[in-house]
Coordinates of C-alpha atoms in Angstrom, one line a residue:
Chain A
X14 CA 14.8 -7.8 -69.9
X15 CA 15.9 -4.3 -70.5
X16 CA 18.1 -2.5 -68.2
X17 CA 15.8 0.1 -66.7
X18 CA 13.2 -2.6 -65.8
X19 CA 16.0 -4.6 -64.2
X20 CA 16.9 -1.6 -62.0
X21 CA 13.4 -1.1 -61.2
X22 CA 13.1 -4.7 -60.1
X23 CA 16.3 -4.4 -57.9
X24 CA 15.1 -1.4 -56.2
X25 CA 11.6 -2.4 -55.6
X26 CA 12.1 -4.2 -52.3
X27 CA 14.1 -1.2 -50.9
X28 CA 11.3 1.2 -51.9
X29 CA 8.8 -0.7 -50.0
X30 CA 11.0 -0.9 -46.9
X31 CA 12.1 2.7 -47.2
X32 CA 9.6 4.5 -45.0
X33 CA 9.6 2.0 -42.2
X34 CA 13.3 1.7 -42.2
X35 CA 13.6 5.5 -42.0
X36 CA 11.4 5.7 -39.0
X37 CA 12.9 2.7 -37.1
X38 CA 16.3 3.7 -38.1
X39 CA 16.2 7.2 -37.0
X40 CA 13.9 7.0 -34.0
X41 CA 14.9 3.5 -32.7
X42 CA 18.4 2.3 -33.8
X43 CA 20.0 5.8 -34.1
X44 CA 18.3 7.0 -30.8
X45 CA 19.9 4.0 -29.0
X46 CA 23.2 4.8 -30.3
X47 CA 22.7 8.5 -29.3
X48 CA 21.5 7.6 -25.8
X49 CA 24.6 5.5 -25.2
X50 CA 26.9 8.5 -26.4
X51 CA 24.8 11.0 -24.3
X52 CA 25.4 9.0 -21.3
X53 CA 29.1 9.7 -21.5
X54 CA 28.6 13.5 -22.0
X55 CA 27.7 16.5 -19.9
X56 CA 24.5 17.6 -21.7
X57 CA 22.0 20.0 -20.4
X58 CA 19.1 22.1 -21.8
X59 CA 21.7 24.8 -22.2
X60 CA 24.9 23.3 -23.4
X61 CA 26.6 20.2 -24.6
X62 CA 26.9 17.4 -25.3
X63 CA 30.5 17.6 -24.0
X64 CA 32.3 14.2 -23.4
X65 CA 33.1 13.6 -19.7
X66 CA 33.9 9.9 -19.9
X67 CA 32.2 7.9 -17.0
X68 CA 31.3 10.9 -14.9
X69 CA 27.5 10.3 -15.3
X70 CA 28.0 6.8 -14.1
X71 CA 30.1 7.7 -11.2
X72 CA 27.3 10.1 -10.1
X73 CA 24.9 7.3 -10.4
X74 CA 26.8 5.2 -8.0
X75 CA 26.6 7.8 -5.3
X76 CA 23.1 9.1 -5.9
X77 CA 20.6 7.8 -3.4
X78 CA 17.7 8.8 -5.4
X79 CA 18.8 6.6 -8.2
X80 CA 19.3 3.6 -5.9
X81 CA 15.9 4.0 -4.1
X82 CA 14.2 4.1 -7.7
X83 CA 16.1 1.1 -8.9
X84 CA 15.2 -0.7 -5.7
X85 CA 11.5 0.2 -6.2
X86 CA 11.7 -0.9 -9.8
X87 CA 12.9 -4.4 -8.5
X88 CA 10.0 -4.3 -5.8
X89 CA 7.7 -3.5 -8.5
X90 CA 8.5 -6.9 -10.2
X91 CA 6.3 -8.4 -7.4
X92 CA 3.4 -7.5 -9.6
X93 CA 4.5 -10.3 -12.0
X94 CA 3.5 -13.2 -9.7
X95 CA 0.3 -11.6 -8.6
X96 CA -0.7 -10.8 -12.3
X97 CA 0.0 -14.3 -13.4
X98 CA -2.2 -15.8 -10.5
X99 CA -5.1 -13.5 -11.1
X100 CA -5.0 -13.9 -14.9
X101 CA -4.7 -17.6 -14.6
X102 CA -7.7 -17.7 -12.2
X103 CA -9.6 -15.6 -14.6
X104 CA -8.8 -17.7 -17.6
X105 CA -9.7 -20.9 -16.0
X106 CA -13.1 -19.4 -14.8
X107 CA -13.7 -18.1 -18.3
X108 CA -12.6 -21.3 -20.0
X109 CA -15.0 -23.3 -17.8
X110 CA -17.8 -21.6 -19.7
X111 CA -20.2 -20.8 -16.9
X112 CA -23.7 -20.7 -18.5
X113 CA -24.8 -17.4 -17.0
X114 CA -21.4 -15.7 -17.4
X115 CA -20.9 -15.7 -21.2
X116 CA -19.9 -12.0 -21.3
X117 CA -17.3 -12.4 -18.7
X118 CA -14.3 -12.4 -20.8
X119 CA -15.4 -9.0 -22.6
X120 CA -15.9 -7.4 -19.2
X121 CA -12.6 -8.5 -17.7
X122 CA -10.8 -7.1 -20.6
X123 CA -12.2 -3.6 -20.1
X124 CA -9.4 -2.4 -17.7
X125 CA -6.9 -3.2 -20.5
X126 CA -8.3 -0.6 -22.8
X127 CA -8.7 2.0 -20.1
X128 CA -5.9 4.6 -20.4
X129 CA -3.5 4.1 -17.6
X130 CA -4.0 7.7 -16.4
X131 CA -7.7 7.1 -16.1
X132 CA -7.2 3.9 -14.3
X133 CA -4.7 5.7 -12.0
X134 CA -7.3 8.5 -11.1
X135 CA -10.1 5.9 -10.6
X136 CA -8.0 4.1 -8.0
X137 CA -6.9 7.3 -6.5
X138 CA -10.5 7.9 -5.6
X139 CA -10.8 4.4 -4.1
X140 CA -7.5 4.8 -2.2
X141 CA -8.2 8.3 -1.1
X142 CA -6.7 8.6 2.4
X143 CA -9.4 10.6 4.1
X144 CA -12.6 9.6 2.4
X145 CA -11.8 6.7 -0.1
X146 CA -13.9 3.5 -0.2
X147 CA -11.1 1.2 1.1
X148 CA -10.1 3.4 4.1
X149 CA -13.8 3.8 4.9
X150 CA -14.3 0.1 4.8
X151 CA -11.2 -0.5 6.9
X152 CA -12.6 2.1 9.3
X153 CA -15.8 0.1 9.7
X154 CA -13.7 -2.9 10.6
X155 CA -11.8 -0.7 13.1
X156 CA -8.6 -0.8 11.2
X157 CA -6.7 1.8 9.2
X158 CA -6.5 4.3 7.9
X159 CA -3.7 3.3 5.4
X160 CA -1.8 6.1 3.8
X161 CA -2.0 4.7 0.3
X162 CA -0.8 7.7 -1.5
X163 CA 1.9 9.0 0.7
X164 CA 3.5 6.3 2.9
X165 CA 6.1 3.9 1.8
X166 CA 5.6 1.1 0.9
X167 CA 1.8 1.7 0.2
X168 CA 2.6 4.2 -2.5
X169 CA 4.3 1.5 -4.5
X170 CA 1.6 -1.1 -3.7
X171 CA -1.1 1.4 -4.8
X172 CA 0.6 1.8 -8.2
X173 CA 1.1 -1.8 -8.4
X174 CA -2.7 -2.4 -7.8
X175 CA -3.4 -0.2 -10.9
X176 CA -0.9 -2.2 -12.9
X177 CA -2.3 -5.4 -11.7
X178 CA -5.9 -4.1 -12.6
X179 CA -5.0 -3.0 -16.0
X180 CA -2.8 -6.0 -16.8
X181 CA -4.6 -9.2 -15.8
X182 CA -7.3 -9.1 -18.6
X183 CA -4.5 -9.1 -21.2
X184 CA -2.7 -12.0 -19.9
X185 CA -5.9 -13.8 -19.3
X186 CA -6.5 -13.7 -23.1
X187 CA -3.0 -15.3 -23.7
X188 CA -3.9 -18.0 -21.2
X189 CA -7.3 -18.6 -22.8
X190 CA -5.6 -19.2 -26.1
X191 CA -3.4 -21.7 -24.4
X192 CA -6.3 -23.4 -22.7
X193 CA -8.1 -23.7 -26.0
X194 CA -5.1 -25.6 -27.3
X195 CA -4.9 -28.2 -24.5
X196 CA -6.1 -31.5 -26.0
X197 CA -9.4 -32.5 -24.5
X198 CA -8.5 -36.1 -24.9
X199 CA -5.7 -35.6 -22.2
X200 CA -8.1 -34.5 -19.7
X201 CA -10.7 -37.1 -20.6
X202 CA -8.1 -39.9 -20.3
X203 CA -7.1 -38.6 -16.9
X204 CA -10.8 -38.5 -15.8
X205 CA -11.1 -42.2 -16.8
X206 CA -8.0 -43.0 -14.8
X207 CA -9.9 -41.6 -11.8
X208 CA -8.1 -38.3 -11.5
X209 CA -10.0 -35.6 -9.6
X210 CA -10.3 -32.0 -10.8
X211 CA -7.4 -30.8 -8.8
X212 CA -5.2 -33.6 -10.2
X213 CA -6.1 -32.7 -13.8
X214 CA -5.4 -29.0 -13.1
X215 CA -2.0 -29.8 -11.5
X216 CA -0.8 -32.6 -13.8
X217 CA -2.4 -31.9 -17.1
X218 CA -3.6 -28.3 -17.5
X219 CA -0.9 -26.4 -15.8
X220 CA 2.0 -28.2 -17.5
X221 CA 0.5 -27.6 -20.8
X222 CA 0.3 -23.9 -20.0
X223 CA 3.8 -23.7 -18.8
X224 CA 5.6 -22.1 -21.8
X225 CA 2.8 -19.4 -21.7
X226 CA 3.2 -18.8 -17.9
X227 CA 6.9 -18.1 -18.9
X228 CA 6.0 -15.9 -21.6
X229 CA 3.6 -14.0 -19.5
X230 CA 6.4 -13.6 -16.7
X231 CA 8.7 -12.2 -19.2
X232 CA 6.3 -9.7 -20.8
X233 CA 4.7 -8.5 -17.4
X234 CA 8.0 -8.2 -15.7
X235 CA 9.6 -6.1 -18.5
X236 CA 6.5 -3.9 -18.6
X237 CA 6.9 -3.6 -14.7
X238 CA 10.4 -2.4 -15.2
X239 CA 9.1 0.2 -17.7
X240 CA 6.2 1.6 -15.8
X241 CA 5.6 5.2 -15.8
X242 CA 1.9 6.3 -16.2
X243 CA 0.6 4.7 -13.0
X244 CA 3.2 5.9 -10.7
X245 CA 3.5 9.4 -12.1
X246 CA -0.3 9.9 -11.4
X247 CA -1.0 7.6 -8.4
X248 CA 1.8 8.8 -6.2
X249 CA 1.9 12.4 -7.3
X250 CA 3.1 14.6 -4.7
X251 CA 5.2 11.8 -3.0
X252 CA 9.0 12.2 -2.9
X253 CA 11.1 10.9 -5.8
X254 CA 12.3 8.1 -3.7
X255 CA 8.8 6.6 -4.0
X256 CA 9.2 6.4 -7.6
X257 CA 10.7 3.9 -10.0
X258 CA 13.4 4.3 -12.8
X259 CA 11.3 5.7 -15.5
X260 CA 9.8 8.6 -13.6
X261 CA 13.2 9.3 -12.5
X262 CA 14.3 9.6 -16.1
X263 CA 11.4 11.9 -16.8
X264 CA 12.3 14.0 -13.9
X265 CA 15.9 14.2 -14.6
X266 CA 15.6 15.0 -18.3
X267 CA 12.5 17.1 -18.5
X268 CA 12.0 18.7 -15.1
X269 CA 15.8 19.4 -14.4
X270 CA 17.1 19.4 -18.1
X271 CA 19.9 17.1 -17.3
X272 CA 20.0 15.1 -20.5
X273 CA 23.4 13.4 -20.1
X274 CA 22.6 12.0 -16.6
X275 CA 19.1 11.0 -17.6
X276 CA 20.7 9.0 -20.6
X277 CA 23.0 7.3 -18.2
X278 CA 20.0 6.2 -16.2
X279 CA 18.3 5.1 -19.5
X280 CA 21.2 3.1 -20.5
X281 CA 21.1 1.3 -17.0
X282 CA 17.6 0.5 -17.4
X283 CA 18.1 -0.9 -20.9
X284 CA 20.9 -3.1 -19.4
X285 CA 18.5 -4.3 -16.6
X286 CA 15.6 -5.0 -19.0
X287 CA 17.9 -6.9 -21.4
X288 CA 19.5 -8.9 -18.6
X289 CA 16.1 -9.7 -17.2
X290 CA 14.6 -11.0 -20.4
X291 CA 17.7 -13.0 -21.3
X292 CA 17.7 -14.5 -17.7
X293 CA 14.0 -15.5 -18.1
X294 CA 14.4 -17.0 -21.5
X295 CA 17.4 -18.9 -20.3
X296 CA 15.4 -20.4 -17.4
X297 CA 12.5 -21.2 -19.7
X298 CA 14.9 -23.1 -22.1
X299 CA 16.4 -25.0 -19.2
X300 CA 12.9 -26.0 -18.0
X301 CA 11.8 -27.1 -21.5
Chain B
X6 CA -17.0 -36.3 -20.9
X7 CA -15.7 -35.0 -17.6
X8 CA -18.2 -35.5 -14.7
X9 CA -20.7 -33.0 -13.7
X10 CA -19.5 -30.2 -11.5
X11 CA -20.7 -30.4 -7.9
X12 CA -23.2 -27.6 -6.9
X13 CA -20.8 -26.0 -4.3
X14 CA -18.1 -25.7 -7.0
X15 CA -20.5 -24.1 -9.6
X16 CA -21.8 -21.7 -6.8
X17 CA -18.4 -20.6 -5.8
X18 CA -17.3 -20.2 -9.5
X19 CA -20.2 -17.8 -10.0
X20 CA -19.1 -16.0 -6.9
X21 CA -15.7 -15.7 -8.2
X22 CA -16.9 -14.5 -11.7
X23 CA -19.1 -11.9 -10.0
X24 CA -16.2 -10.6 -7.8
X25 CA -13.8 -10.4 -10.8
X26 CA -16.4 -8.7 -12.9
X27 CA -17.0 -6.2 -10.0
X28 CA -13.2 -5.7 -9.7
X29 CA -13.0 -5.0 -13.4
X30 CA -15.7 -2.5 -13.9
X31 CA -16.0 -1.1 -10.3
X32 CA -13.3 1.5 -10.3
X33 CA -14.6 3.1 -13.6
X34 CA -18.3 3.0 -12.4
X35 CA -17.2 4.7 -9.2
X36 CA -15.4 7.2 -11.2
X37 CA -18.3 8.0 -13.2
X38 CA -20.5 8.3 -10.2
X39 CA -18.1 10.7 -8.5
X40 CA -17.9 12.7 -11.8
X41 CA -21.6 13.0 -11.9
X42 CA -22.0 14.1 -8.3
X43 CA -21.9 17.6 -6.8
X44 CA -18.9 18.7 -4.6
X45 CA -20.9 18.2 -1.5
X46 CA -21.1 14.5 -1.9
X47 CA -18.2 12.8 0.0
X48 CA -16.0 10.4 -2.0
X49 CA -16.8 7.4 0.2
X50 CA -20.4 6.9 -1.0
X51 CA -22.4 7.0 -4.2
X52 CA -24.5 10.0 -4.9
X53 CA -28.2 9.7 -4.5
X54 CA -30.5 10.5 -7.5
X55 CA -31.1 14.1 -6.4
X56 CA -27.3 14.7 -6.0
X57 CA -26.5 14.0 -9.7
X58 CA -25.3 16.8 -11.8
X59 CA -23.6 17.4 -15.2
X60 CA -21.8 20.6 -13.8
X61 CA -18.3 18.9 -13.7
X62 CA -18.7 17.8 -17.3
X63 CA -20.0 21.2 -18.4
X64 CA -17.1 22.9 -16.4
X65 CA -14.3 20.8 -17.8
X66 CA -15.7 21.1 -21.3
X67 CA -15.9 24.8 -21.3
X68 CA -13.1 25.8 -19.1
X69 CA -10.4 23.2 -19.7
X70 CA -10.5 22.9 -23.5
X71 CA -11.5 19.2 -23.4
X72 CA -13.2 19.6 -26.9
X73 CA -9.9 20.6 -28.4
X74 CA -8.1 17.7 -26.5
X75 CA -10.7 15.1 -27.8
X76 CA -10.1 16.4 -31.4
X77 CA -6.4 16.1 -30.9
X78 CA -6.6 12.7 -29.6
X79 CA -8.8 11.5 -32.3
X80 CA -6.3 13.0 -35.1
X81 CA -3.3 11.5 -33.3
X82 CA -5.0 8.1 -32.9
X83 CA -6.3 7.9 -36.4
X84 CA -3.1 9.0 -37.9
X85 CA -1.0 6.6 -35.9
X86 CA -3.3 3.6 -36.6
X87 CA -3.3 4.3 -40.3
X88 CA 0.4 4.8 -40.5
X89 CA 1.1 1.7 -38.4
X90 CA -0.9 -0.4 -40.7
X91 CA 0.4 1.1 -44.1
X92 CA 4.1 1.3 -43.3
X93 CA 4.1 -2.1 -41.7
X94 CA 2.3 -3.7 -44.5
X95 CA 4.5 -1.9 -47.1
X96 CA 7.7 -3.1 -45.2
X97 CA 6.5 -6.6 -44.7
X98 CA 5.8 -7.4 -48.4
X99 CA 9.4 -7.7 -49.6
X100 CA 10.3 -9.3 -46.3
X101 CA 7.8 -12.1 -46.9
X102 CA 8.0 -12.4 -50.6
X103 CA 11.1 -11.0 -52.3
X104 CA 14.7 -12.0 -52.7
X105 CA 17.2 -9.2 -52.2
X106 CA 20.6 -8.4 -50.9
X107 CA 20.5 -7.7 -47.1
X108 CA 17.1 -9.2 -46.5
X109 CA 17.9 -11.0 -43.3
X110 CA 20.1 -8.3 -42.0
X111 CA 17.4 -5.8 -42.3
X112 CA 14.8 -8.2 -40.8
X113 CA 17.2 -8.8 -37.8
X114 CA 17.7 -5.1 -37.4
X115 CA 13.9 -4.4 -37.5
X116 CA 13.2 -7.1 -34.8
X117 CA 16.1 -5.9 -32.7
X118 CA 14.0 -2.5 -32.3
X119 CA 11.7 -4.6 -30.2
X120 CA 14.3 -4.8 -27.5
X121 CA 14.5 -0.9 -27.2
X122 CA 12.1 0.4 -24.7
X123 CA 10.7 3.9 -25.5
X124 CA 11.4 5.0 -22.0
X125 CA 15.1 4.4 -22.6
X126 CA 15.5 6.7 -25.5
X127 CA 13.2 9.6 -24.7
X128 CA 16.2 12.0 -24.5
X129 CA 17.5 11.5 -28.1
X130 CA 13.9 11.3 -29.3
X131 CA 13.1 14.6 -27.8
X132 CA 16.5 16.1 -29.3
X133 CA 15.7 14.7 -32.7
X134 CA 12.1 16.2 -32.6
X135 CA 13.3 19.5 -31.5
X136 CA 16.1 19.4 -34.1
X137 CA 13.4 18.7 -36.9
X138 CA 11.5 21.9 -35.7
X139 CA 8.5 19.6 -34.7
X140 CA 8.4 20.3 -30.9
X141 CA 4.9 21.0 -29.6
X142 CA 3.2 19.6 -32.8
X143 CA 0.8 16.6 -33.2
X144 CA 3.2 15.3 -35.9
X145 CA 5.9 14.8 -33.1
X146 CA 3.4 12.7 -31.1
X147 CA 2.9 10.3 -34.0
X148 CA 6.1 10.3 -36.1
X149 CA 8.5 8.2 -33.9
X150 CA 5.8 5.5 -33.3
X151 CA 4.3 5.5 -36.8
X152 CA 5.7 2.0 -37.4
X153 CA 6.6 -0.6 -35.1
X154 CA 8.5 -3.9 -35.5
X155 CA 5.7 -5.8 -34.0
X156 CA 3.4 -4.5 -36.7
X157 CA 5.9 -5.5 -39.4
X158 CA 6.4 -8.9 -38.0
X159 CA 2.5 -9.4 -37.8
X160 CA 2.0 -8.5 -41.3
X161 CA 4.9 -10.5 -42.5
X162 CA 3.4 -13.6 -40.9
X163 CA 0.0 -13.0 -42.5
X164 CA 1.6 -12.4 -45.9
X165 CA 3.5 -15.6 -45.6
X166 CA 0.3 -17.6 -45.0
X167 CA -1.1 -16.4 -48.5
X168 CA -0.7 -18.9 -51.3
X169 CA 2.1 -18.0 -53.8
X170 CA -0.3 -19.0 -56.7
X171 CA -2.6 -16.1 -56.2
X172 CA 0.3 -13.7 -56.7
X173 CA 1.7 -15.6 -59.6
X174 CA -1.6 -15.4 -61.4
X175 CA -1.7 -11.6 -60.9
X176 CA 1.9 -11.2 -62.1
X177 CA 1.1 -13.2 -65.4
X178 CA -1.8 -10.7 -65.9
X179 CA 0.9 -8.1 -65.9
X180 CA 0.4 -6.5 -62.5
X181 CA 3.5 -4.8 -60.8
X182 CA 4.5 -5.3 -57.3
X183 CA 2.6 -2.3 -55.9
X184 CA -0.6 -3.5 -57.6
X185 CA -0.2 -7.0 -56.3
X186 CA 0.4 -5.7 -52.7
X187 CA -2.7 -3.5 -53.0
X188 CA -5.1 -5.8 -54.7
X189 CA -3.9 -9.2 -53.6
X190 CA -1.9 -9.2 -50.4
X191 CA -3.7 -6.3 -48.4
X192 CA -7.3 -7.8 -49.0
X193 CA -6.3 -11.3 -48.0
X194 CA -4.3 -10.0 -44.9
X195 CA -7.3 -8.1 -43.7
X196 CA -7.8 -9.9 -40.3
X197 CA -4.2 -9.2 -39.4
X198 CA -4.2 -5.7 -40.5
X199 CA -7.4 -5.0 -38.5
X200 CA -5.9 -6.6 -35.3
X201 CA -2.9 -4.3 -35.9
X202 CA -5.2 -1.3 -36.3
X203 CA -7.1 -2.1 -33.3
X204 CA -3.9 -2.4 -31.1
X205 CA -2.6 0.7 -32.5
X206 CA -5.7 2.7 -31.8
X207 CA -5.8 1.5 -28.1
X208 CA -2.1 2.2 -27.6
X209 CA -2.2 5.6 -29.2
X210 CA -5.3 6.6 -27.2
X211 CA -3.7 5.8 -24.0
X212 CA -0.1 7.2 -24.5
X213 CA 1.0 9.7 -21.8
X214 CA 4.8 9.8 -21.4
X215 CA 5.8 10.8 -24.9
X216 CA 3.0 13.4 -25.5
X217 CA 3.7 14.8 -22.2
X218 CA 7.3 15.3 -23.3
X219 CA 6.7 16.8 -26.7
X220 CA 3.6 18.9 -26.2
X221 CA 3.7 22.3 -24.4
X222 CA 0.7 24.5 -25.4
X223 CA -2.7 23.5 -24.1
X224 CA -4.4 23.5 -27.5
X225 CA -2.1 20.8 -28.7
X226 CA -2.8 18.5 -25.8
X227 CA -4.2 15.1 -26.3
X228 CA -6.7 13.8 -23.7
X229 CA -4.3 12.0 -21.3
X230 CA -2.0 15.1 -21.2
X231 CA -5.0 17.4 -20.5
X232 CA -6.4 15.1 -17.9
X233 CA -3.0 15.0 -16.3
X234 CA -3.0 18.8 -16.2
X235 CA -6.3 18.8 -14.5
X236 CA -4.7 16.9 -11.6
X237 CA -2.0 19.5 -11.1
X238 CA -1.9 21.7 -8.0
X239 CA -3.2 24.7 -10.1
X240 CA -6.4 23.0 -11.0
X241 CA -9.5 24.7 -9.7
X242 CA -11.8 21.8 -9.1
X243 CA -10.5 18.2 -8.8
X244 CA -13.9 16.9 -9.8
X245 CA -13.1 18.2 -13.4
X246 CA -10.3 15.8 -13.5
X247 CA -12.8 13.0 -12.8
X248 CA -15.1 14.3 -15.5
X249 CA -12.2 14.6 -17.9
X250 CA -11.2 11.0 -17.2
X251 CA -14.6 9.8 -18.0
X252 CA -14.5 11.7 -21.3
X253 CA -11.1 10.2 -22.1
X254 CA -12.2 6.6 -21.4
X255 CA -15.7 6.6 -23.1
X256 CA -14.5 6.8 -26.7
X257 CA -12.1 4.0 -26.4
X258 CA -14.5 1.8 -24.4
X259 CA -17.0 2.3 -27.3
X260 CA -14.4 1.5 -29.9
X261 CA -13.2 -1.6 -27.9
X262 CA -16.9 -2.9 -27.7
X263 CA -17.3 -2.5 -31.5
X264 CA -13.9 -3.9 -32.3
X265 CA -13.4 -6.5 -29.7
X266 CA -13.9 -9.3 -32.2
X267 CA -10.6 -8.3 -34.0
X268 CA -8.8 -7.7 -30.8
X269 CA -9.6 -10.9 -29.3
X270 CA -9.1 -12.8 -32.3
X271 CA -5.6 -11.2 -32.5
X272 CA -4.8 -12.2 -28.9
X273 CA -6.0 -15.7 -29.3
X274 CA -4.0 -16.3 -32.5
X275 CA -1.0 -15.4 -30.5
X276 CA -0.3 -11.9 -31.8
X277 CA 1.2 -11.0 -28.6
X278 CA 2.8 -7.6 -27.8
X279 CA 5.2 -6.8 -25.0

């Protein structure tokens, strides 16, 4: 082989990789390095970054806005068990193959493709405090009104409703894939042994789905920690203490221009997300 | 065979199915109804046939620049989906098929970017975009997310499943790597590429946080940013926001109904995204 063509062969894989590596390197890996660096600096829209050591993190410890938002982010994780239950229910229902409900799967997935801001606006209508459908219905029952969009903890619950609504169809698909893989023979054998439906569900189907339930728990709680759109729109007008961590990052960086401090909040969020995924994977391993 | 379902169970399953379907489509139907009704109709009920009007749609289209936002959204979405597929398929080929120095390190670095949430790095992303002189351009919306580790991983799995013999045959015929990639690998990986494209379209169409950060002038807004602005306190008519939301959801719903085969196939084969 001649020298130029050997060169060409050596270079080829790198040329294929170059565009993707440039994008991921500059906008992901380098950005991650930068955000850690910024978190140790005073950096605003007007000046910086000037290194200040741990000052931003000291500020975090004393900042009640931050603690409220972090607390709310953890509360937001309650959406995970709810979304698992609902999506599992939906998957079992679709998997049962009801004769007159063939299109169910397609319909239940519609909320997933609805942009979050549209979903939030639609729910704001239903949750409208003076005239929304929910409060009107509660009024007929002689209850309410509930201040869905301005009172704690309803503000958070309202946003969680939107997250739940947009999420369950997606996880339902994951469970459906799992249900399709449960061996029929197992269920049949159990029936022959005289097991009822509930027994089969508890002792055959659910154990078979266990790894997927863990997967969905990991995915949905990570996305709960990262939530922005729903909250930003649903509880617009409520104080920052009704928000979670990502809206706080947005507010700190792009409304107040405090980049260094926003970076410190970002790094904290990164650590929480990482710890959370490692913890859940560890639990999954121990179970397996 | 599992024994037949008792009647009460069948009935309650249909009831549950109906309830879930109502829950899934109800909010959007209600949104559409309110967007179509005149301001006198209270939010708590559906409009009657004589209370329907297209005024909100006309208003939002002519006054709020929704036409431009729709165009911007289409541009951004198409560009992001094409780049996602192209760059991921390019990067995945050597990772699946070639031996070279640093391959596993590069692969690990690529996968590690999956652990970095966009929300954590918005500040440096923003500074980089400003530094490149791209602030308030559609390029800024697309560029940082023009390739994802998820996409590369998906394409690599698809390429690994293609028999080596096909590639060897092409190589004996004198084809170079780029030609093999284009004429052998891409056509055979079409299902995976289609799945990736569908995921990218839906993701790009919905994106709010990043476009909100890098877009400033109204004529650059994508639909979610434009709708967000309609909600602001300065908005003249809140029903415009509802009409705008309907305009923002219709194209993606239509796309979903056309492309759902690829989407569901991707999801069912375990192409899961966090």
